[in-house]
Amino acid sequence: MQSPEPAIRLRSSARTSTGQKRENNEDHIHLKTGDNFVLAMVADGMGGAAAGEEASRIAVETVRDGISMPNSATGGDADSAPITEQLRDAFQVANLEIVRKAISSPEMRGMGTTLTVVMLRGTYATFAHVGDSRAYLVHDNDLNIVQITSDHTFVQALVLAGHLPPEQAEDHPMGNVLYRALGQAEQVEVDVYFKRLRAGDRLVLCSDGLTRHVKPNEIAGLVLSHSDPDSASQALIDLANARGGEDNISVIVIAVEGNPDAVFQQDDEVDEAPTLVLKQNPFRRRQAATEELNSVEPVVPDRAEGEGDSRSEGRDARIPEQ
Ligand code: CA
């Protein structure tokens, strides 16, 4: 007997581009899809050309290998705790791998990477995140776009602490300076978020090579105007490149679609359960951000800031200690 079709169909597309200014691509992406699940990752390496590539590669491959894939359609099974633990553990392993690599290969000293991951099972999305690559949720009914992840940049920490108006965060000269990345210390704090999605939603994971050129409302407009995730991801890459392509650009688009063959009505499948965010509350987060500002040696990522910004300069640049 044929089993009922799941009420949700997931379609996805991943692309990465070196951009217009860089000679190599330090981003690594990964997309694995199966019966009603998607595992997607974006990592943006830093620390010099070879080191950045290596850091993001280690991160993506280690987490990929550390996550057990669902065996069958599990759309209705919100088994989020185990996947949360798997993601946290895999991030720690990846972090240690990068730290060890930097110790064993002195030429890679200072290597690090961002890592933003979503594990989507049916309509249940679990995100894990370190750095400033982003995950966005776009709703098709109200054209709303929400940034799921919080950038681990000094500028964002200042905004969260109330020391910098959000409107001044954009285009801030220190906007690309991270206070948290994989490869920075022997332990890494991982932000984990949990979201219940609806048919019509889109998820976008991206590196900062996209967001430095394409605003969130433009991302929303593009992914909603292309019903096919493959053409949506291409349109986003093309727009970033058309606007200068200053950095490597990585984009993953996931579309959550109602399955017209489903035996259940969509409304029966997706309830109005409020979003559960498994992270520190805002107050504690502000404290944490301030503590980290005072205690953690910052990493200055190797970001394209124009032609004068050499890779070796990026590796060694530091903010003065307080
Ligand atoms: Ca980048």
mmCIF file of C-alpha atoms in Angstrom, residues 6-310:
data_model
loop_
_atom_site.group_PDB
_atom_site.id
_atom_site.type_symbol
_atom_site.label_atom_id
_atom_site.label_comp_id
_atom_site.label_asym_id
_atom_site.label_seq_id
_atom_site.Cartn_x
_atom_site.Cartn_y
_atom_site.Cartn_z
ATOM 1 C CA PRO A 6 3.483 14.350 3.090
ATOM 2 C CA ALA A 7 1.643 17.656 3.206
ATOM 3 C CA ILE A 8 4.862 19.567 2.674
ATOM 4 C CA ARG A 9 7.285 19.485 -0.197
ATOM 5 C CA LEU A 10 10.751 20.989 0.242
ATOM 6 C CA ARG A 11 12.700 22.332 -2.709
ATOM 7 C CA SER A 12 16.142 23.857 -2.403
ATOM 8 C CA SER A 13 19.109 25.256 -4.278
ATOM 9 C CA ALA A 14 22.655 26.155 -3.245
ATOM 10 C CA ARG A 15 25.133 28.303 -5.135
ATOM 11 C CA THR A 16 28.435 29.943 -4.401
ATOM 12 C CA SER A 17 30.370 32.458 -6.455
ATOM 13 C CA THR A 18 33.918 33.760 -6.076
ATOM 14 C CA GLY A 19 32.570 37.221 -6.865
ATOM 15 C CA GLN A 20 34.196 39.924 -8.950
ATOM 16 C CA LYS A 21 37.180 40.902 -6.810
ATOM 17 C CA ARG A 22 38.546 37.801 -5.127
ATOM 18 C CA GLU A 23 40.784 35.218 -6.735
ATOM 19 C CA ASN A 24 39.616 32.350 -4.576
ATOM 20 C CA ASN A 25 36.449 31.330 -2.804
ATOM 21 C CA GLU A 26 36.819 30.936 0.959
ATOM 22 C CA ASP A 27 33.143 30.063 1.384
ATOM 23 C CA HIS A 28 32.006 26.468 1.546
ATOM 24 C CA ILE A 29 28.396 25.381 1.250
ATOM 25 C CA HIS A 30 26.619 22.072 1.645
ATOM 26 C CA LEU A 31 23.113 21.008 0.736
ATOM 27 C CA LYS A 32 21.695 17.548 1.325
ATOM 28 C CA THR A 33 18.082 16.719 0.676
ATOM 29 C CA GLY A 34 15.987 13.617 1.186
ATOM 30 C CA ASP A 35 12.478 12.502 1.949
ATOM 31 C CA ASN A 36 11.048 15.591 3.546
ATOM 32 C CA PHE A 37 14.307 16.875 5.000
ATOM 33 C CA VAL A 38 16.993 19.381 4.067
ATOM 34 C CA LEU A 39 20.375 19.933 5.651
ATOM 35 C CA ALA A 40 21.947 23.197 4.504
ATOM 36 C CA MET A 41 25.159 24.941 5.547
ATOM 37 C CA VAL A 42 27.058 28.110 4.708
ATOM 38 C CA ALA A 43 30.587 28.679 6.036
ATOM 39 C CA ASP A 44 32.685 31.775 5.336
ATOM 40 C CA GLY A 45 36.362 31.211 6.026
ATOM 41 C CA MET A 46 38.900 33.809 7.115
ATOM 42 C CA GLY A 47 42.558 34.057 7.959
ATOM 43 C CA GLY A 48 44.194 34.206 4.548
ATOM 44 C CA ALA A 49 43.386 32.582 1.247
ATOM 45 C CA ALA A 50 44.404 28.971 1.882
ATOM 46 C CA ALA A 51 43.584 29.088 5.587
ATOM 47 C CA GLY A 52 40.136 30.514 5.015
ATOM 48 C CA GLU A 53 39.281 27.878 2.453
ATOM 49 C CA GLU A 54 40.546 25.160 4.753
ATOM 50 C CA ALA A 55 38.645 26.433 7.810
ATOM 51 C CA SER A 56 35.304 26.616 6.032
ATOM 52 C CA ARG A 57 35.887 23.234 4.403
ATOM 53 C CA ILE A 58 36.668 21.580 7.754
ATOM 54 C CA ALA A 59 33.598 23.163 9.328
ATOM 55 C CA VAL A 60 31.176 22.051 6.645
ATOM 56 C CA GLU A 61 32.560 18.544 6.285
ATOM 57 C CA THR A 62 32.815 17.919 10.028
ATOM 58 C CA VAL A 63 29.256 19.011 10.729
ATOM 59 C CA ARG A 64 27.983 17.133 7.686
ATOM 60 C CA ASP A 65 29.594 13.942 8.983
ATOM 61 C CA GLY A 66 28.383 14.558 12.539
ATOM 62 C CA ILE A 67 24.665 14.763 11.737
ATOM 63 C CA SER A 68 22.616 11.606 11.322
ATOM 64 C CA MET A 69 20.115 11.918 8.514
ATOM 65 C CA PRO A 70 16.477 10.996 8.914
ATOM 66 C CA ASN A 71 15.766 7.669 7.233
ATOM 67 C CA SER A 72 12.299 8.460 6.011
ATOM 68 C CA ALA A 73 9.698 11.154 5.867
ATOM 69 C CA THR A 74 9.503 12.524 9.376
ATOM 70 C CA GLY A 75 7.671 15.718 8.715
ATOM 71 C CA GLY A 76 5.338 15.387 11.636
ATOM 72 C CA ASP A 77 7.959 14.330 14.105
ATOM 73 C CA ALA A 78 9.323 17.302 16.031
ATOM 74 C CA ASP A 79 12.282 15.443 17.417
ATOM 75 C CA SER A 80 14.241 18.618 17.910
ATOM 76 C CA ALA A 81 16.249 17.901 21.047
ATOM 77 C CA PRO A 82 18.496 15.220 19.544
ATOM 78 C CA ILE A 83 19.219 17.258 16.434
ATOM 79 C CA THR A 84 19.987 20.243 18.639
ATOM 80 C CA GLU A 85 22.531 18.187 20.540
ATOM 81 C CA GLN A 86 23.945 16.757 17.345
ATOM 82 C CA LEU A 87 24.438 20.221 15.939
ATOM 83 C CA ARG A 88 26.028 21.602 19.082
ATOM 84 C CA ASP A 89 28.373 18.613 19.325
ATOM 85 C CA ALA A 90 29.276 18.784 15.641
ATOM 86 C CA PHE A 91 30.068 22.491 15.932
ATOM 87 C CA GLN A 92 32.380 21.786 18.877
ATOM 88 C CA VAL A 93 34.161 19.025 16.986
ATOM 89 C CA ALA A 94 34.548 21.251 13.934
ATOM 90 C CA ASN A 95 35.838 24.068 16.111
ATOM 91 C CA LEU A 96 38.484 21.835 17.683
ATOM 92 C CA GLU A 97 39.494 20.478 14.289
ATOM 93 C CA ILE A 98 40.181 24.010 13.082
ATOM 94 C CA VAL A 99 42.060 24.946 16.267
ATOM 95 C CA ARG A 100 44.227 21.837 15.917
ATOM 96 C CA LYS A 101 44.841 22.479 12.249
ATOM 97 C CA ALA A 102 46.058 25.983 13.025
ATOM 98 C CA ILE A 103 48.432 24.586 15.668
ATOM 99 C CA SER A 104 49.817 21.859 13.410
ATOM 100 C CA SER A 105 50.120 24.170 10.400
ATOM 101 C CA PRO A 106 51.603 27.466 11.578
ATOM 102 C CA GLU A 107 51.042 29.050 8.173
ATOM 103 C CA MET A 108 47.342 28.741 8.920
ATOM 104 C CA ARG A 109 47.514 30.519 12.249
ATOM 105 C CA GLY A 110 44.523 32.796 12.631
ATOM 106 C CA MET A 111 42.261 30.620 10.504
ATOM 107 C CA GLY A 112 38.603 30.652 11.368
ATOM 108 C CA THR A 113 35.180 30.456 9.849
ATOM 109 C CA THR A 114 31.562 31.317 10.292
ATOM 110 C CA LEU A 115 29.047 28.487 10.134
ATOM 111 C CA THR A 116 25.291 28.747 9.722
ATOM 112 C CA VAL A 117 23.313 25.509 9.476
ATOM 113 C CA VAL A 118 19.656 24.613 9.175
ATOM 114 C CA MET A 119 18.243 21.127 9.566
ATOM 115 C CA LEU A 120 14.721 21.126 8.200
ATOM 116 C CA ARG A 121 12.473 18.122 8.766
ATOM 117 C CA GLY A 122 9.084 18.740 7.281
ATOM 118 C CA THR A 123 8.080 22.090 8.740
ATOM 119 C CA TYR A 124 10.417 21.854 11.742
ATOM 120 C CA ALA A 125 13.564 23.908 11.280
ATOM 121 C CA THR A 126 16.517 23.815 13.664
ATOM 122 C CA PHE A 127 19.246 26.387 13.133
ATOM 123 C CA ALA A 128 22.770 26.439 14.556
ATOM 124 C CA HIS A 129 24.957 29.456 14.065
ATOM 125 C CA VAL A 130 28.321 31.060 14.782
ATOM 126 C CA GLY A 131 29.614 34.174 13.020
ATOM 127 C CA ASP A 132 27.923 36.546 10.604
ATOM 128 C CA SER A 133 26.628 34.357 7.827
ATOM 129 C CA ARG A 134 22.868 34.638 8.074
ATOM 130 C CA ALA A 135 19.646 32.695 7.968
ATOM 131 C CA TYR A 136 16.523 34.561 6.886
ATOM 132 C CA LEU A 137 12.893 33.483 6.941
ATOM 133 C CA VAL A 138 10.671 34.983 4.253
ATOM 134 C CA HIS A 139 6.883 34.741 4.494
ATOM 135 C CA ASP A 140 4.986 34.816 1.224
ATOM 136 C CA ASN A 141 1.719 36.041 2.710
ATOM 137 C CA ASP A 142 2.977 39.402 3.997
ATOM 138 C CA LEU A 143 6.325 39.735 2.162
ATOM 139 C CA ASN A 144 7.957 39.852 5.581
ATOM 140 C CA ILE A 145 11.606 38.874 6.032
ATOM 141 C CA VAL A 146 13.044 38.011 9.432
ATOM 142 C CA GLN A 147 16.703 37.509 10.214
ATOM 143 C CA ILE A 148 16.774 34.347 12.314
ATOM 144 C CA THR A 149 20.423 34.545 13.269
ATOM 145 C CA SER A 150 22.167 37.332 15.133
ATOM 146 C CA ASP A 151 25.520 38.441 13.724
ATOM 147 C CA HIS A 152 28.436 37.802 16.066
ATOM 148 C CA THR A 153 30.034 41.076 15.145
ATOM 149 C CA PHE A 154 31.228 43.794 17.496
ATOM 150 C CA VAL A 155 28.886 46.223 15.822
ATOM 151 C CA GLN A 156 25.878 43.995 16.449
ATOM 152 C CA ALA A 157 26.996 43.486 20.056
ATOM 153 C CA LEU A 158 27.097 47.249 20.490
ATOM 154 C CA VAL A 159 23.572 47.490 19.058
ATOM 155 C CA LEU A 160 22.304 44.765 21.405
ATOM 156 C CA ALA A 161 23.960 46.503 24.351
ATOM 157 C CA GLY A 162 22.223 49.742 23.402
ATOM 158 C CA HIS A 163 25.457 51.564 22.644
ATOM 159 C CA LEU A 164 24.879 51.976 18.921
ATOM 160 C CA PRO A 165 21.645 52.851 17.090
ATOM 161 C CA PRO A 166 20.737 50.090 14.623
ATOM 162 C CA GLU A 167 20.709 52.575 11.750
ATOM 163 C CA GLN A 168 24.392 53.296 12.409
ATOM 164 C CA ALA A 169 25.286 49.608 12.322
ATOM 165 C CA GLU A 170 24.820 49.427 8.609
ATOM 166 C CA ASP A 171 28.001 50.277 6.718
ATOM 167 C CA HIS A 172 29.879 50.662 10.004
ATOM 168 C CA PRO A 173 33.650 50.509 9.385
ATOM 169 C CA MET A 174 33.973 47.667 11.918
ATOM 170 C CA GLY A 175 30.924 45.878 10.609
ATOM 171 C CA ASN A 176 32.909 42.840 9.513
ATOM 172 C CA VAL A 177 34.813 42.294 12.766
ATOM 173 C CA LEU A 178 33.670 39.113 14.498
ATOM 174 C CA TYR A 179 33.804 38.437 18.220
ATOM 175 C CA ARG A 180 32.865 34.799 17.723
ATOM 176 C CA ALA A 181 33.962 32.327 15.058
ATOM 177 C CA LEU A 182 34.929 28.688 14.759
ATOM 178 C CA GLY A 183 38.663 28.230 15.305
ATOM 179 C CA GLN A 184 39.003 31.096 17.742
ATOM 180 C CA ALA A 185 39.233 29.188 21.049
ATOM 181 C CA GLU A 186 38.930 25.630 22.342
ATOM 182 C CA GLN A 187 35.249 26.087 23.128
ATOM 183 C CA VAL A 188 32.691 27.907 21.057
ATOM 184 C CA GLU A 189 29.238 29.059 22.071
ATOM 185 C CA VAL A 190 26.669 28.011 19.486
ATOM 186 C CA ASP A 191 23.370 29.838 19.007
ATOM 187 C CA VAL A 192 20.513 27.434 18.328
ATOM 188 C CA TYR A 193 17.068 28.464 17.100
ATOM 189 C CA PHE A 194 13.942 26.486 16.418
ATOM 190 C CA LYS A 195 11.191 27.541 14.018
ATOM 191 C CA ARG A 196 7.985 25.983 12.806
ATOM 192 C CA LEU A 197 7.462 26.849 9.160
ATOM 193 C CA ARG A 198 4.383 27.071 6.944
ATOM 194 C CA ALA A 199 3.777 26.302 3.322
ATOM 195 C CA GLY A 200 4.869 29.307 1.304
ATOM 196 C CA ASP A 201 7.802 30.143 3.564
ATOM 197 C CA ARG A 202 11.297 30.445 2.161
ATOM 198 C CA LEU A 203 14.569 30.096 4.030
ATOM 199 C CA VAL A 204 17.667 31.874 2.797
ATOM 200 C CA LEU A 205 21.144 31.108 4.125
ATOM 201 C CA CYS A 206 23.915 33.373 2.892
ATOM 202 C CA SER A 207 27.403 34.664 3.483
ATOM 203 C CA ASP A 208 28.082 38.367 3.911
ATOM 204 C CA GLY A 209 29.150 38.585 0.284
ATOM 205 C CA LEU A 210 25.426 38.664 -0.472
ATOM 206 C CA THR A 211 24.237 40.952 2.296
ATOM 207 C CA ARG A 212 26.888 43.616 1.709
ATOM 208 C CA HIS A 213 25.267 44.222 -1.690
ATOM 209 C CA VAL A 214 21.663 43.059 -1.366
ATOM 210 C CA LYS A 215 19.299 44.392 1.292
ATOM 211 C CA PRO A 216 16.904 42.109 3.189
ATOM 212 C CA ASN A 217 13.802 43.496 1.462
ATOM 213 C CA GLU A 218 15.454 42.848 -1.879
ATOM 214 C CA ILE A 219 16.267 39.282 -0.822
ATOM 215 C CA ALA A 220 12.613 38.801 0.079
ATOM 216 C CA GLY A 221 11.424 40.271 -3.198
ATOM 217 C CA LEU A 222 13.721 38.102 -5.275
ATOM 218 C CA VAL A 223 12.993 34.791 -3.572
ATOM 219 C CA LEU A 224 9.244 35.413 -3.722
ATOM 220 C CA SER A 225 9.298 36.468 -7.359
ATOM 221 C CA HIS A 226 11.054 33.232 -8.361
ATOM 222 C CA SER A 227 8.952 30.211 -7.501
ATOM 223 C CA ASP A 228 11.873 27.970 -8.349
ATOM 224 C CA PRO A 229 14.638 28.081 -5.672
ATOM 225 C CA ASP A 230 17.216 27.415 -8.361
ATOM 226 C CA SER A 231 16.382 30.594 -10.260
ATOM 227 C CA ALA A 232 16.006 32.506 -6.977
ATOM 228 C CA SER A 233 19.508 31.594 -5.815
ATOM 229 C CA GLN A 234 20.896 32.500 -9.234
ATOM 230 C CA ALA A 235 19.109 35.851 -9.189
ATOM 231 C CA LEU A 236 20.590 36.673 -5.767
ATOM 232 C CA ILE A 237 24.108 35.750 -6.843
ATOM 233 C CA ASP A 238 23.710 37.713 -10.074
ATOM 234 C CA LEU A 239 22.526 40.831 -8.251
ATOM 235 C CA ALA A 240 25.438 40.749 -5.787
ATOM 236 C CA ASN A 241 27.873 40.311 -8.661
ATOM 237 C CA ALA A 242 26.220 43.069 -10.681
ATOM 238 C CA ARG A 243 26.719 45.416 -7.714
ATOM 239 C CA GLY A 244 30.427 44.727 -7.522
ATOM 240 C CA GLY A 245 30.800 41.228 -6.099
ATOM 241 C CA GLU A 246 33.314 42.511 -3.547
ATOM 242 C CA ASP A 247 33.433 39.232 -1.637
ATOM 243 C CA ASN A 248 32.649 35.572 -2.140
ATOM 244 C CA ILE A 249 28.881 35.108 -2.393
ATOM 245 C CA SER A 250 27.068 32.028 -1.121
ATOM 246 C CA VAL A 251 23.317 31.517 -1.147
ATOM 247 C CA ILE A 252 21.021 28.634 -0.241
ATOM 248 C CA VAL A 253 17.296 29.003 -0.886
ATOM 249 C CA ILE A 254 14.785 26.510 0.529
ATOM 250 C CA ALA A 255 11.114 26.689 -0.422
ATOM 251 C CA VAL A 256 8.466 25.089 1.796
ATOM 252 C CA GLU A 257 5.584 24.195 -0.462
ATOM 253 C CA GLY A 258 2.227 22.653 0.165
ATOM 254 C CA ASN A 259 2.040 19.348 -1.644
ATOM 255 C CA PRO A 260 -1.005 19.336 -3.936
ATOM 256 C CA ASP A 261 -1.070 15.520 -3.701
ATOM 257 C CA ALA A 262 -1.253 15.566 0.077
ATOM 258 C CA VAL A 263 -4.028 13.609 1.716
ATOM 259 C CA PHE A 264 -4.207 16.179 4.512
ATOM 260 C CA GLN A 265 -5.198 19.787 4.346
ATOM 261 C CA GLN A 266 -2.280 22.081 5.012
ATOM 262 C CA ASP A 267 -4.162 23.822 7.802
ATOM 263 C CA ASP A 268 -4.477 20.538 9.640
ATOM 264 C CA GLU A 269 -0.780 19.963 9.501
ATOM 265 C CA VAL A 270 0.626 23.296 10.582
ATOM 266 C CA ASP A 271 -0.749 24.763 13.754
ATOM 267 C CA GLU A 272 -0.267 28.206 15.156
ATOM 268 C CA ALA A 273 2.271 27.132 17.735
ATOM 269 C CA PRO A 274 4.435 30.092 18.691
ATOM 270 C CA THR A 275 8.047 30.110 17.675
ATOM 271 C CA LEU A 276 10.362 28.635 20.251
ATOM 272 C CA VAL A 277 13.767 30.246 20.244
ATOM 273 C CA LEU A 278 16.359 28.200 22.070
ATOM 274 C CA LYS A 279 18.759 30.942 22.929
ATOM 275 C CA GLN A 280 19.546 33.272 25.729
ATOM 276 C CA ASN A 281 16.899 35.781 26.613
ATOM 277 C CA PRO A 282 17.613 39.325 25.451
ATOM 278 C CA PHE A 283 18.823 40.526 28.829
ATOM 279 C CA ARG A 284 21.256 37.697 29.277
ATOM 280 C CA ARG A 285 22.283 38.070 25.691
ATOM 281 C CA ARG A 286 23.158 41.701 26.244
ATOM 282 C CA GLN A 287 25.210 40.744 29.261
ATOM 283 C CA ALA A 288 26.929 38.012 27.336
ATOM 284 C CA ALA A 289 27.708 40.338 24.486
ATOM 285 C CA THR A 290 29.274 42.839 26.857
ATOM 286 C CA GLU A 291 31.265 40.146 28.623
ATOM 287 C CA GLU A 292 32.517 38.843 25.339
ATOM 288 C CA LEU A 293 33.511 42.315 24.269
ATOM 289 C CA ASN A 294 35.659 42.553 27.365
ATOM 290 C CA SER A 295 37.132 39.097 27.378
ATOM 291 C CA VAL A 296 37.485 37.626 23.945
ATOM 292 C CA GLU A 297 40.290 38.357 21.603
ATOM 293 C CA PRO A 298 38.596 39.467 18.423
ATOM 294 C CA VAL A 299 39.043 37.903 15.050
ATOM 295 C CA VAL A 300 39.272 40.236 12.116
ATOM 296 C CA PRO A 301 38.011 38.258 9.171
ATOM 297 C CA ASP A 302 39.617 38.442 5.825
ATOM 298 C CA ARG A 303 36.877 40.416 4.181
ATOM 299 C CA ALA A 304 37.130 42.295 0.943
ATOM 300 C CA GLU A 305 37.324 45.970 1.764
ATOM 301 C CA GLY A 306 38.670 47.065 -1.563
ATOM 302 C CA GLU A 307 41.843 46.286 -3.353
ATOM 303 C CA GLY A 308 44.128 47.632 -0.655
ATOM 304 C CA ASP A 309 42.923 45.101 1.887
ATOM 305 C CA SER A 310 45.372 42.293 1.467
#
